[in-house]
Each structure stands twice: as C-alpha cells, then as structure tokens.
Amino acid sequence: MIYIHCYQKTSVKWSRDLESGSFAGYEGFGENVLKYSRDGAVYLNKKGEAVWNQAYEMTAPFASVSGNYAVVADKKGYSLYICNQDGCRGVVTTTLPISRAAVSSTGVTVAILEDTKSNVIAFYDKTGTKLEIEIQTTLSGNGYPMDLAISPNGMLLMVSYVYLDAGSMQNQVVFYNFDEEGQSIRDRLVGGFKEYGSSMVARVHFLDDTHAAAFAQDRLCFYSLENTVKPVQTAQVDIDADTEIRRNRVLFYRDSECRIYNLSGKLKYRGTMEGSIEKLICLGENRYIQIGPQAMMELELK
C-alpha cells in the first residue's frame, strides 16, 4: 500500500507588508516570485527582496510563467516583455491590441491580437522577434479565442474558443501541433473538444509537455497529448471554487479556506491559512507563498 502524506497545519517562515492603494499581481517564477504592476515588474527572492526591476508603463498588466521564462503584457495594449530569471530578454510592440499571452519554458511566446473582423495568434522568440507562424481566427470559423497556453517545449498550442452554433454561444478547446508530427495535418489542428456546451472555458494550462487542463465554469478537464497528434480527455472534476494549478499541485481556495491536491487527485492539505487568500503560489513540495490584502508570506506545510 502506498501512503500519501496529508499536511495538517501551516507555519509562517517570513512575512512582508505590501504597499496599499496600487495594483500588483504575483506569479511563482522559478523558486521565487514575479511581482508586476502598472509601472514595472520585480523579481523577488525567497525573502521578498528585489533581485531585478524592469520599468514599463501599462494600463492593465497580466503575466504568464513557464519554467525559466515569464511574459508580462498589457491587456488591450500594444506591448509585452519577455523575461527570464536574469531580467528582460525581449520587448515586443504590436500593431494590434493584445488580448492574451503565454510563454513556453524556452521563451517562445504566443499572443492573441484583436482585429475588428478577425483575431490573430502570433508567435515570438525569446528575444521578441516575430516568428513566421500565425493563426487567423474568425467567429464564423473556429470562434473567438478566450485563452491560450503553449507547452513548455513550445511545440503544442491549446486554445479555448467561443463560437456560434445555431445562434447560441458554445465553447470548445482546440489543440495545434507545430512539431514535425503536425506538418502534414491541415492548419496543424490535431484535436478539438466541444462537450463544454455553454460552460465558459476561461483558462487553459499545460501541466507539462504532454498533459494539459481546461478550467470551465463548472468543471476542470484534464487532457493527455502523449500521442501528440491525437489528444484525449483523461478526467473531469466538478468545481465550485476558485481553482489554480501550480507546479504539480491543484489549489482550491476561498477566503482563508484551502484544499491542495496532487495531480493524481490525492488530498495533500485541507484547512485554513493566515488571513484571506488572494493568491497562493506553490514553491515546492510543502512551501507556498500566500498573497493577502496587506501582506505576503512564505508558509511551510507540516
């Protein structure tokens, strides 16, 4: 019999007060944390101290992280910054407004660019140079892209689309293959899943190079791409709380209540944490960063 350890309590390793009155977002980045705001990004070490700063001006910044790379982009704006743990490596200025962006662990970045009649999914290398890969989408075709994710190796793309069916809005998740296996497949489209109906798929995410997940309004769906030209759905879980996947953990939290599962669905922690949870970042097996309204702290599960 295999014993799965379930943690029972938390211990605060350190705590740092946060500035109030200004927007800031946080993402786990390597073993540390990326903080981004309207006027710049900061890479924070395990003590909450700044390693590097990157200045910019954005109206609505958001970030995506994979392995050693992160992208910070301006929603409805025209700029995105590609960074690794040493600092900014590439800057992109687009001609169309940015809706979503994601990065691979090799630095390849994809972005949804909005046009009046259609949308473009554009690709860039880690220096910000535009690649000769592009996906054109229309509402009458695949639909309107809601979110996208790129595999850590940069070879597979996952997109959530809203599309019209007999006048009704429906949702689907589509996979593309940009490796050699996908060359002979039309538009490199290797699979689509339409079982979501009207349940909005707001987020998609790659767990590793061959496993992915889609977050719908009422369910969390897992996919396998071990056959990279024939993705299959492997599991579906009903959800009723905010949900995130960080490293190899599935995190459910609301207010101060929290549940943590591994990717096999085994409970690793259930209980409360110190104060309200606005963001929870997994740093390792039993180490987490909790972001609250007034403070950021490192927690150790015991």
mmCIF file of C-alpha atoms in Angstrom:
data_model
loop_
_atom_site.group_PDB
_atom_site.id
_atom_site.type_symbol
_atom_site.label_atom_id
_atom_site.label_comp_id
_atom_site.label_asym_id
_atom_site.label_seq_id
_atom_site.Cartn_x
_atom_site.Cartn_y
_atom_site.Cartn_z
ATOM 1 C CA MET A 1 0.000 0.000 0.000
ATOM 2 C CA ILE A 2 1.283 3.481 -0.929
ATOM 3 C CA TYR A 3 0.978 6.054 1.865
ATOM 4 C CA ILE A 4 0.134 9.635 0.787
ATOM 5 C CA HIS A 5 1.113 12.154 3.460
ATOM 6 C CA CYS A 6 -1.511 14.821 4.189
ATOM 7 C CA TYR A 7 -0.261 18.006 5.871
ATOM 8 C CA GLN A 8 -2.265 19.214 8.876
ATOM 9 C CA LYS A 9 -1.056 22.752 9.663
ATOM 10 C CA THR A 10 0.989 25.716 8.414
ATOM 11 C CA SER A 11 3.994 27.584 9.775
ATOM 12 C CA VAL A 12 4.888 31.153 8.706
ATOM 13 C CA LYS A 13 8.578 31.353 7.701
ATOM 14 C CA TRP A 14 8.582 35.087 6.930
ATOM 15 C CA SER A 15 6.113 37.892 6.256
ATOM 16 C CA ARG A 16 6.432 41.190 4.408
ATOM 17 C CA ASP A 17 3.906 44.047 4.361
ATOM 18 C CA LEU A 18 2.576 45.043 0.943
ATOM 19 C CA GLU A 19 2.050 48.565 -0.340
ATOM 20 C CA SER A 20 -1.620 49.513 -0.403
ATOM 21 C CA GLY A 21 -3.519 51.603 -2.919
ATOM 22 C CA SER A 22 -1.869 50.352 -6.139
ATOM 23 C CA PHE A 23 -2.453 47.328 -8.353
ATOM 24 C CA ALA A 24 0.026 44.461 -8.164
ATOM 25 C CA GLY A 25 -0.130 40.891 -9.425
ATOM 26 C CA TYR A 26 2.055 37.929 -8.450
ATOM 27 C CA GLU A 27 3.183 34.705 -10.125
ATOM 28 C CA GLY A 28 5.508 31.939 -8.986
ATOM 29 C CA PHE A 29 8.689 32.181 -11.077
ATOM 30 C CA GLY A 30 11.345 29.502 -10.642
ATOM 31 C CA GLU A 31 11.907 29.158 -6.903
ATOM 32 C CA ASN A 32 10.906 32.789 -6.384
ATOM 33 C CA VAL A 33 8.096 35.261 -7.194
ATOM 34 C CA LEU A 34 7.406 37.713 -10.028
ATOM 35 C CA LYS A 35 5.563 40.861 -8.959
ATOM 36 C CA TYR A 36 4.108 43.044 -11.714
ATOM 37 C CA SER A 37 2.278 46.354 -11.617
ATOM 38 C CA ARG A 38 1.345 49.176 -13.971
ATOM 39 C CA ASP A 39 4.806 50.741 -13.841
ATOM 40 C CA GLY A 40 7.095 47.723 -13.840
ATOM 41 C CA ALA A 41 7.972 44.160 -12.877
ATOM 42 C CA VAL A 42 10.126 42.996 -9.950
ATOM 43 C CA TYR A 43 11.702 39.570 -9.415
ATOM 44 C CA LEU A 44 11.551 38.810 -5.683
ATOM 45 C CA ASN A 45 13.733 36.246 -3.911
ATOM 46 C CA LYS A 46 12.594 33.831 -1.187
ATOM 47 C CA LYS A 47 12.748 36.641 1.400
ATOM 48 C CA GLY A 48 10.605 39.028 -0.659
ATOM 49 C CA GLU A 49 13.647 41.123 -1.647
ATOM 50 C CA ALA A 50 14.114 42.516 -5.177
ATOM 51 C CA VAL A 51 16.615 40.706 -7.468
ATOM 52 C CA TRP A 52 15.904 42.841 -10.542
ATOM 53 C CA ASN A 53 13.460 45.505 -11.734
ATOM 54 C CA GLN A 54 12.060 46.172 -15.205
ATOM 55 C CA ALA A 55 10.341 49.521 -15.736
ATOM 56 C CA TYR A 56 7.477 50.000 -18.224
ATOM 57 C CA GLU A 57 4.080 51.717 -18.441
ATOM 58 C CA MET A 58 0.967 49.548 -18.806
ATOM 59 C CA THR A 59 -2.722 50.141 -18.174
ATOM 60 C CA ALA A 60 -3.778 46.542 -17.395
ATOM 61 C CA PRO A 61 -0.727 44.264 -16.990
ATOM 62 C CA PHE A 62 -1.006 40.493 -16.729
ATOM 63 C CA ALA A 63 1.630 37.749 -16.646
ATOM 64 C CA SER A 64 2.252 34.161 -17.712
ATOM 65 C CA VAL A 65 5.097 31.967 -16.459
ATOM 66 C CA SER A 66 6.641 28.680 -17.622
ATOM 67 C CA GLY A 67 9.890 27.286 -16.261
ATOM 68 C CA ASN A 68 12.624 29.892 -16.524
ATOM 69 C CA TYR A 69 10.623 32.374 -18.638
ATOM 70 C CA ALA A 70 7.830 34.843 -17.987
ATOM 71 C CA VAL A 71 5.897 37.269 -20.174
ATOM 72 C CA VAL A 72 4.230 40.443 -18.916
ATOM 73 C CA ALA A 73 1.756 42.024 -21.344
ATOM 74 C CA ASP A 74 -0.663 44.951 -21.394
ATOM 75 C CA LYS A 75 -4.273 43.770 -21.887
ATOM 76 C CA LYS A 76 -5.868 45.836 -24.679
ATOM 77 C CA GLY A 77 -2.447 47.486 -25.053
ATOM 78 C CA TYR A 78 0.444 47.007 -27.506
ATOM 79 C CA SER A 79 3.486 45.884 -25.506
ATOM 80 C CA LEU A 80 4.804 42.703 -23.928
ATOM 81 C CA TYR A 81 8.061 41.927 -22.110
ATOM 82 C CA ILE A 82 9.745 38.503 -22.215
ATOM 83 C CA CYS A 83 11.916 37.833 -19.144
ATOM 84 C CA ASN A 84 13.985 35.098 -17.582
ATOM 85 C CA GLN A 85 15.387 34.972 -14.055
ATOM 86 C CA ASP A 86 18.235 37.314 -15.049
ATOM 87 C CA GLY A 87 15.912 40.068 -16.340
ATOM 88 C CA CYS A 88 14.193 41.236 -19.533
ATOM 89 C CA ARG A 89 15.334 39.455 -22.715
ATOM 90 C CA GLY A 90 12.913 40.778 -25.336
ATOM 91 C CA VAL A 91 10.341 43.526 -25.873
ATOM 92 C CA VAL A 92 7.501 43.313 -28.407
ATOM 93 C CA THR A 93 5.449 46.229 -29.684
ATOM 94 C CA THR A 94 2.365 45.015 -31.557
ATOM 95 C CA THR A 95 0.232 46.786 -34.155
ATOM 96 C CA LEU A 96 -2.986 45.257 -32.771
ATOM 97 C CA PRO A 97 -4.215 45.230 -29.144
ATOM 98 C CA ILE A 98 -3.218 42.225 -27.022
ATOM 99 C CA SER A 99 -5.977 40.066 -25.532
ATOM 100 C CA ARG A 100 -3.996 37.122 -24.051
ATOM 101 C CA ALA A 101 -0.377 35.935 -23.988
ATOM 102 C CA ALA A 102 1.505 32.844 -22.840
ATOM 103 C CA VAL A 103 5.146 31.747 -22.766
ATOM 104 C CA SER A 104 6.972 28.413 -23.010
ATOM 105 C CA SER A 105 9.953 27.355 -20.884
ATOM 106 C CA THR A 106 12.173 28.045 -23.922
ATOM 107 C CA GLY A 107 10.944 31.644 -24.166
ATOM 108 C CA VAL A 108 8.697 31.167 -27.219
ATOM 109 C CA THR A 109 5.726 33.478 -26.651
ATOM 110 C CA VAL A 110 2.239 33.435 -28.182
ATOM 111 C CA ALA A 111 -0.259 36.285 -28.095
ATOM 112 C CA ILE A 112 -3.858 36.785 -29.176
ATOM 113 C CA LEU A 113 -4.089 40.046 -31.112
ATOM 114 C CA GLU A 114 -7.541 41.541 -31.677
ATOM 115 C CA ASP A 115 -8.688 42.986 -35.006
ATOM 116 C CA THR A 116 -12.092 44.365 -35.952
ATOM 117 C CA LYS A 117 -13.146 41.404 -38.126
ATOM 118 C CA SER A 118 -10.779 38.640 -37.039
ATOM 119 C CA ASN A 119 -8.141 37.736 -34.465
ATOM 120 C CA VAL A 120 -4.520 36.687 -34.894
ATOM 121 C CA ILE A 121 -2.491 34.304 -32.750
ATOM 122 C CA ALA A 122 1.108 35.463 -33.236
ATOM 123 C CA PHE A 123 4.382 33.783 -32.183
ATOM 124 C CA TYR A 124 7.647 35.404 -30.981
ATOM 125 C CA ASP A 125 11.028 34.020 -29.931
ATOM 126 C CA LYS A 126 12.678 34.806 -26.585
ATOM 127 C CA THR A 127 14.271 37.996 -27.966
ATOM 128 C CA GLY A 128 10.886 39.333 -29.118
ATOM 129 C CA THR A 129 11.488 38.603 -32.819
ATOM 130 C CA LYS A 130 8.255 37.695 -34.628
ATOM 131 C CA LEU A 131 8.227 34.144 -35.968
ATOM 132 C CA GLU A 132 6.709 33.082 -39.286
ATOM 133 C CA ILE A 133 3.844 31.252 -37.562
ATOM 134 C CA GLU A 134 0.367 32.739 -37.371
ATOM 135 C CA ILE A 135 -3.197 31.520 -36.805
ATOM 136 C CA GLN A 136 -6.095 33.586 -38.156
ATOM 137 C CA THR A 137 -9.431 33.125 -36.382
ATOM 138 C CA THR A 138 -12.969 34.377 -37.028
ATOM 139 C CA LEU A 139 -16.210 33.919 -35.101
ATOM 140 C CA SER A 140 -17.683 32.063 -38.087
ATOM 141 C CA GLY A 141 -14.649 29.733 -38.174
ATOM 142 C CA ASN A 142 -13.110 28.272 -35.009
ATOM 143 C CA GLY A 143 -14.592 31.129 -32.987
ATOM 144 C CA TYR A 144 -13.297 33.886 -30.734
ATOM 145 C CA PRO A 145 -10.173 32.859 -28.735
ATOM 146 C CA MET A 146 -10.760 33.280 -24.987
ATOM 147 C CA ASP A 147 -7.438 31.942 -23.687
ATOM 148 C CA LEU A 148 -4.376 30.053 -24.889
ATOM 149 C CA ALA A 149 -1.458 28.040 -23.499
ATOM 150 C CA ILE A 150 1.761 26.784 -25.047
ATOM 151 C CA SER A 151 3.528 23.597 -23.944
ATOM 152 C CA PRO A 152 6.828 24.023 -22.043
ATOM 153 C CA ASN A 153 8.817 22.840 -25.102
ATOM 154 C CA GLY A 154 6.951 25.302 -27.353
ATOM 155 C CA MET A 155 5.642 22.618 -29.726
ATOM 156 C CA LEU A 156 1.949 22.342 -28.766
ATOM 157 C CA LEU A 157 -0.692 25.070 -28.515
ATOM 158 C CA MET A 158 -4.008 24.885 -26.644
ATOM 159 C CA VAL A 159 -6.766 27.432 -27.300
ATOM 160 C CA SER A 160 -10.197 27.966 -25.758
ATOM 161 C CA TYR A 161 -12.728 29.289 -28.281
ATOM 162 C CA VAL A 162 -16.250 30.698 -28.039
ATOM 163 C CA TYR A 163 -18.221 30.004 -31.216
ATOM 164 C CA LEU A 164 -21.763 30.355 -32.571
ATOM 165 C CA ASP A 165 -23.925 27.276 -33.136
ATOM 166 C CA ALA A 166 -27.478 27.928 -34.383
ATOM 167 C CA GLY A 167 -27.368 31.371 -32.793
ATOM 168 C CA SER A 168 -26.175 30.050 -29.413
ATOM 169 C CA MET A 169 -22.764 30.703 -27.870
ATOM 170 C CA GLN A 170 -20.817 27.460 -27.314
ATOM 171 C CA ASN A 171 -17.303 26.648 -26.101
ATOM 172 C CA GLN A 172 -14.576 24.364 -27.376
ATOM 173 C CA VAL A 173 -10.931 23.549 -26.632
ATOM 174 C CA VAL A 174 -8.592 23.031 -29.609
ATOM 175 C CA PHE A 175 -5.014 21.704 -29.860
ATOM 176 C CA TYR A 176 -2.365 22.545 -32.501
ATOM 177 C CA ASN A 177 0.951 20.764 -33.164
ATOM 178 C CA PHE A 178 3.881 22.811 -34.508
ATOM 179 C CA ASP A 179 6.427 19.992 -34.321
ATOM 180 C CA GLU A 180 7.341 17.684 -37.224
ATOM 181 C CA GLU A 181 4.343 15.426 -36.477
ATOM 182 C CA GLY A 182 1.943 18.265 -37.262
ATOM 183 C CA GLN A 183 3.416 19.264 -40.620
ATOM 184 C CA SER A 184 1.131 17.003 -42.650
ATOM 185 C CA ILE A 185 -2.048 17.968 -40.759
ATOM 186 C CA ARG A 186 -4.244 20.756 -42.115
ATOM 187 C CA ASP A 187 -3.734 24.005 -40.187
ATOM 188 C CA ARG A 188 -1.762 21.842 -37.695
ATOM 189 C CA LEU A 189 -5.036 21.338 -35.823
ATOM 190 C CA VAL A 190 -4.782 17.934 -34.127
ATOM 191 C CA GLY A 191 -7.860 17.831 -31.903
ATOM 192 C CA GLY A 192 -10.962 19.648 -30.672
ATOM 193 C CA PHE A 193 -13.370 19.090 -27.769
ATOM 194 C CA LYS A 194 -16.879 20.569 -27.871
ATOM 195 C CA GLU A 195 -18.506 18.892 -24.869
ATOM 196 C CA TYR A 196 -18.452 22.124 -22.803
ATOM 197 C CA GLY A 197 -21.665 23.467 -24.329
ATOM 198 C CA SER A 198 -22.381 26.927 -22.904
ATOM 199 C CA SER A 199 -19.985 26.469 -19.947
ATOM 200 C CA MET A 200 -17.322 29.153 -20.452
ATOM 201 C CA VAL A 201 -13.730 27.885 -20.632
ATOM 202 C CA ALA A 202 -11.948 30.954 -19.279
ATOM 203 C CA ARG A 203 -8.480 29.418 -18.739
ATOM 204 C CA VAL A 204 -6.323 26.693 -20.254
ATOM 205 C CA HIS A 205 -2.960 25.449 -18.961
ATOM 206 C CA PHE A 206 -0.197 22.958 -19.820
ATOM 207 C CA LEU A 207 0.934 20.830 -16.866
ATOM 208 C CA ASP A 208 3.961 19.527 -18.792
ATOM 209 C CA ASP A 209 4.814 18.811 -22.436
ATOM 210 C CA THR A 210 2.088 16.182 -22.854
ATOM 211 C CA HIS A 211 -0.590 16.990 -20.241
ATOM 212 C CA ALA A 212 -2.982 19.938 -20.092
ATOM 213 C CA ALA A 213 -6.065 21.210 -18.256
ATOM 214 C CA ALA A 214 -9.042 23.428 -19.086
ATOM 215 C CA PHE A 215 -10.918 25.473 -16.465
ATOM 216 C CA ALA A 216 -14.622 25.842 -17.274
ATOM 217 C CA GLN A 217 -17.321 27.496 -15.160
ATOM 218 C CA ASP A 218 -18.433 24.224 -13.612
ATOM 219 C CA ARG A 219 -15.660 21.715 -14.301
ATOM 220 C CA LEU A 220 -11.928 21.094 -14.608
ATOM 221 C CA CYS A 221 -10.939 18.845 -17.542
ATOM 222 C CA PHE A 222 -7.598 17.069 -17.952
ATOM 223 C CA TYR A 223 -6.066 16.069 -21.318
ATOM 224 C CA SER A 224 -3.232 13.792 -22.424
ATOM 225 C CA LEU A 225 -1.131 14.532 -25.520
ATOM 226 C CA GLU A 226 1.222 11.581 -25.186
ATOM 227 C CA ASN A 227 0.106 10.934 -28.764
ATOM 228 C CA THR A 228 0.872 14.475 -29.923
ATOM 229 C CA VAL A 229 -1.451 14.284 -32.939
ATOM 230 C CA LYS A 230 -4.382 12.722 -31.080
ATOM 231 C CA PRO A 231 -5.142 14.393 -27.728
ATOM 232 C CA VAL A 232 -7.616 12.645 -25.407
ATOM 233 C CA GLN A 233 -9.555 13.772 -22.353
ATOM 234 C CA THR A 234 -8.459 11.726 -19.327
ATOM 235 C CA ALA A 235 -10.521 13.121 -16.442
ATOM 236 C CA GLN A 236 -13.190 15.638 -15.457
ATOM 237 C CA VAL A 237 -13.777 17.138 -11.993
ATOM 238 C CA ASP A 238 -16.747 19.269 -10.910
ATOM 239 C CA ILE A 239 -15.625 22.514 -9.237
ATOM 240 C CA ASP A 240 -17.335 25.233 -7.207
ATOM 241 C CA ALA A 241 -14.423 27.424 -6.013
ATOM 242 C CA ASP A 242 -11.509 29.380 -7.427
ATOM 243 C CA THR A 243 -9.012 26.865 -8.795
ATOM 244 C CA GLU A 244 -5.378 27.059 -9.900
ATOM 245 C CA ILE A 245 -2.712 24.573 -10.978
ATOM 246 C CA ARG A 246 0.786 25.438 -9.781
ATOM 247 C CA ARG A 247 3.701 23.108 -10.435
ATOM 248 C CA ASN A 248 2.270 19.653 -9.642
ATOM 249 C CA ARG A 249 -0.467 20.862 -7.284
ATOM 250 C CA VAL A 250 -4.170 21.693 -7.759
ATOM 251 C CA LEU A 251 -5.142 24.536 -5.415
ATOM 252 C CA PHE A 252 -8.695 25.315 -4.279
ATOM 253 C CA TYR A 253 -9.124 28.368 -2.055
ATOM 254 C CA ARG A 254 -11.748 30.847 -0.950
ATOM 255 C CA ASP A 255 -11.325 33.454 1.799
ATOM 256 C CA SER A 256 -8.965 31.653 4.248
ATOM 257 C CA GLU A 257 -10.103 28.098 3.424
ATOM 258 C CA CYS A 258 -7.772 25.980 1.306
ATOM 259 C CA ARG A 259 -7.506 22.488 -0.180
ATOM 260 C CA ILE A 260 -4.414 21.213 -2.010
ATOM 261 C CA TYR A 261 -4.330 18.059 -4.158
ATOM 262 C CA ASN A 262 -1.609 16.407 -6.195
ATOM 263 C CA LEU A 263 -2.260 15.702 -9.890
ATOM 264 C CA SER A 264 -3.478 12.207 -9.010
ATOM 265 C CA GLY A 265 -6.303 13.758 -7.001
ATOM 266 C CA LYS A 266 -4.854 12.857 -3.573
ATOM 267 C CA LEU A 267 -5.505 15.395 -0.807
ATOM 268 C CA LYS A 268 -2.253 16.976 0.444
ATOM 269 C CA TYR A 269 -3.670 19.706 2.704
ATOM 270 C CA ARG A 270 -7.071 20.865 3.936
ATOM 271 C CA GLY A 271 -7.554 23.680 6.426
ATOM 272 C CA THR A 272 -7.271 27.419 6.930
ATOM 273 C CA MET A 273 -4.396 29.813 6.394
ATOM 274 C CA GLU A 274 -3.335 33.091 7.956
ATOM 275 C CA GLY A 275 -5.926 35.667 6.849
ATOM 276 C CA SER A 276 -7.617 35.992 3.463
ATOM 277 C CA ILE A 277 -6.010 34.293 0.446
ATOM 278 C CA GLU A 278 -5.895 36.394 -2.726
ATOM 279 C CA LYS A 279 -3.154 34.331 -4.383
ATOM 280 C CA LEU A 280 -1.406 31.095 -3.456
ATOM 281 C CA ILE A 281 1.878 30.150 -5.143
ATOM 282 C CA CYS A 282 3.483 26.729 -4.856
ATOM 283 C CA LEU A 283 7.278 26.870 -4.437
ATOM 284 C CA GLY A 284 7.841 23.186 -3.730
ATOM 285 C CA GLU A 285 6.513 20.058 -2.018
ATOM 286 C CA ASN A 286 5.444 21.850 1.170
ATOM 287 C CA ARG A 287 6.421 25.509 0.591
ATOM 288 C CA TYR A 288 3.941 28.159 -0.541
ATOM 289 C CA ILE A 289 3.733 31.920 -0.925
ATOM 290 C CA GLN A 290 0.426 33.374 0.275
ATOM 291 C CA ILE A 291 -0.588 36.816 -1.006
ATOM 292 C CA GLY A 292 -3.201 38.617 1.071
ATOM 293 C CA PRO A 293 -4.634 42.158 1.074
ATOM 294 C CA GLN A 294 -1.878 43.557 3.314
ATOM 295 C CA ALA A 295 0.948 41.025 3.379
ATOM 296 C CA MET A 296 2.956 38.417 1.509
ATOM 297 C CA MET A 297 4.288 35.455 3.493
ATOM 298 C CA GLU A 298 6.034 32.138 2.999
ATOM 299 C CA LEU A 299 4.253 29.157 4.504
ATOM 300 C CA GLU A 300 5.564 25.706 5.307
ATOM 301 C CA LEU A 301 3.020 22.891 5.478
ATOM 302 C CA LYS A 302 3.540 20.465 8.363
#
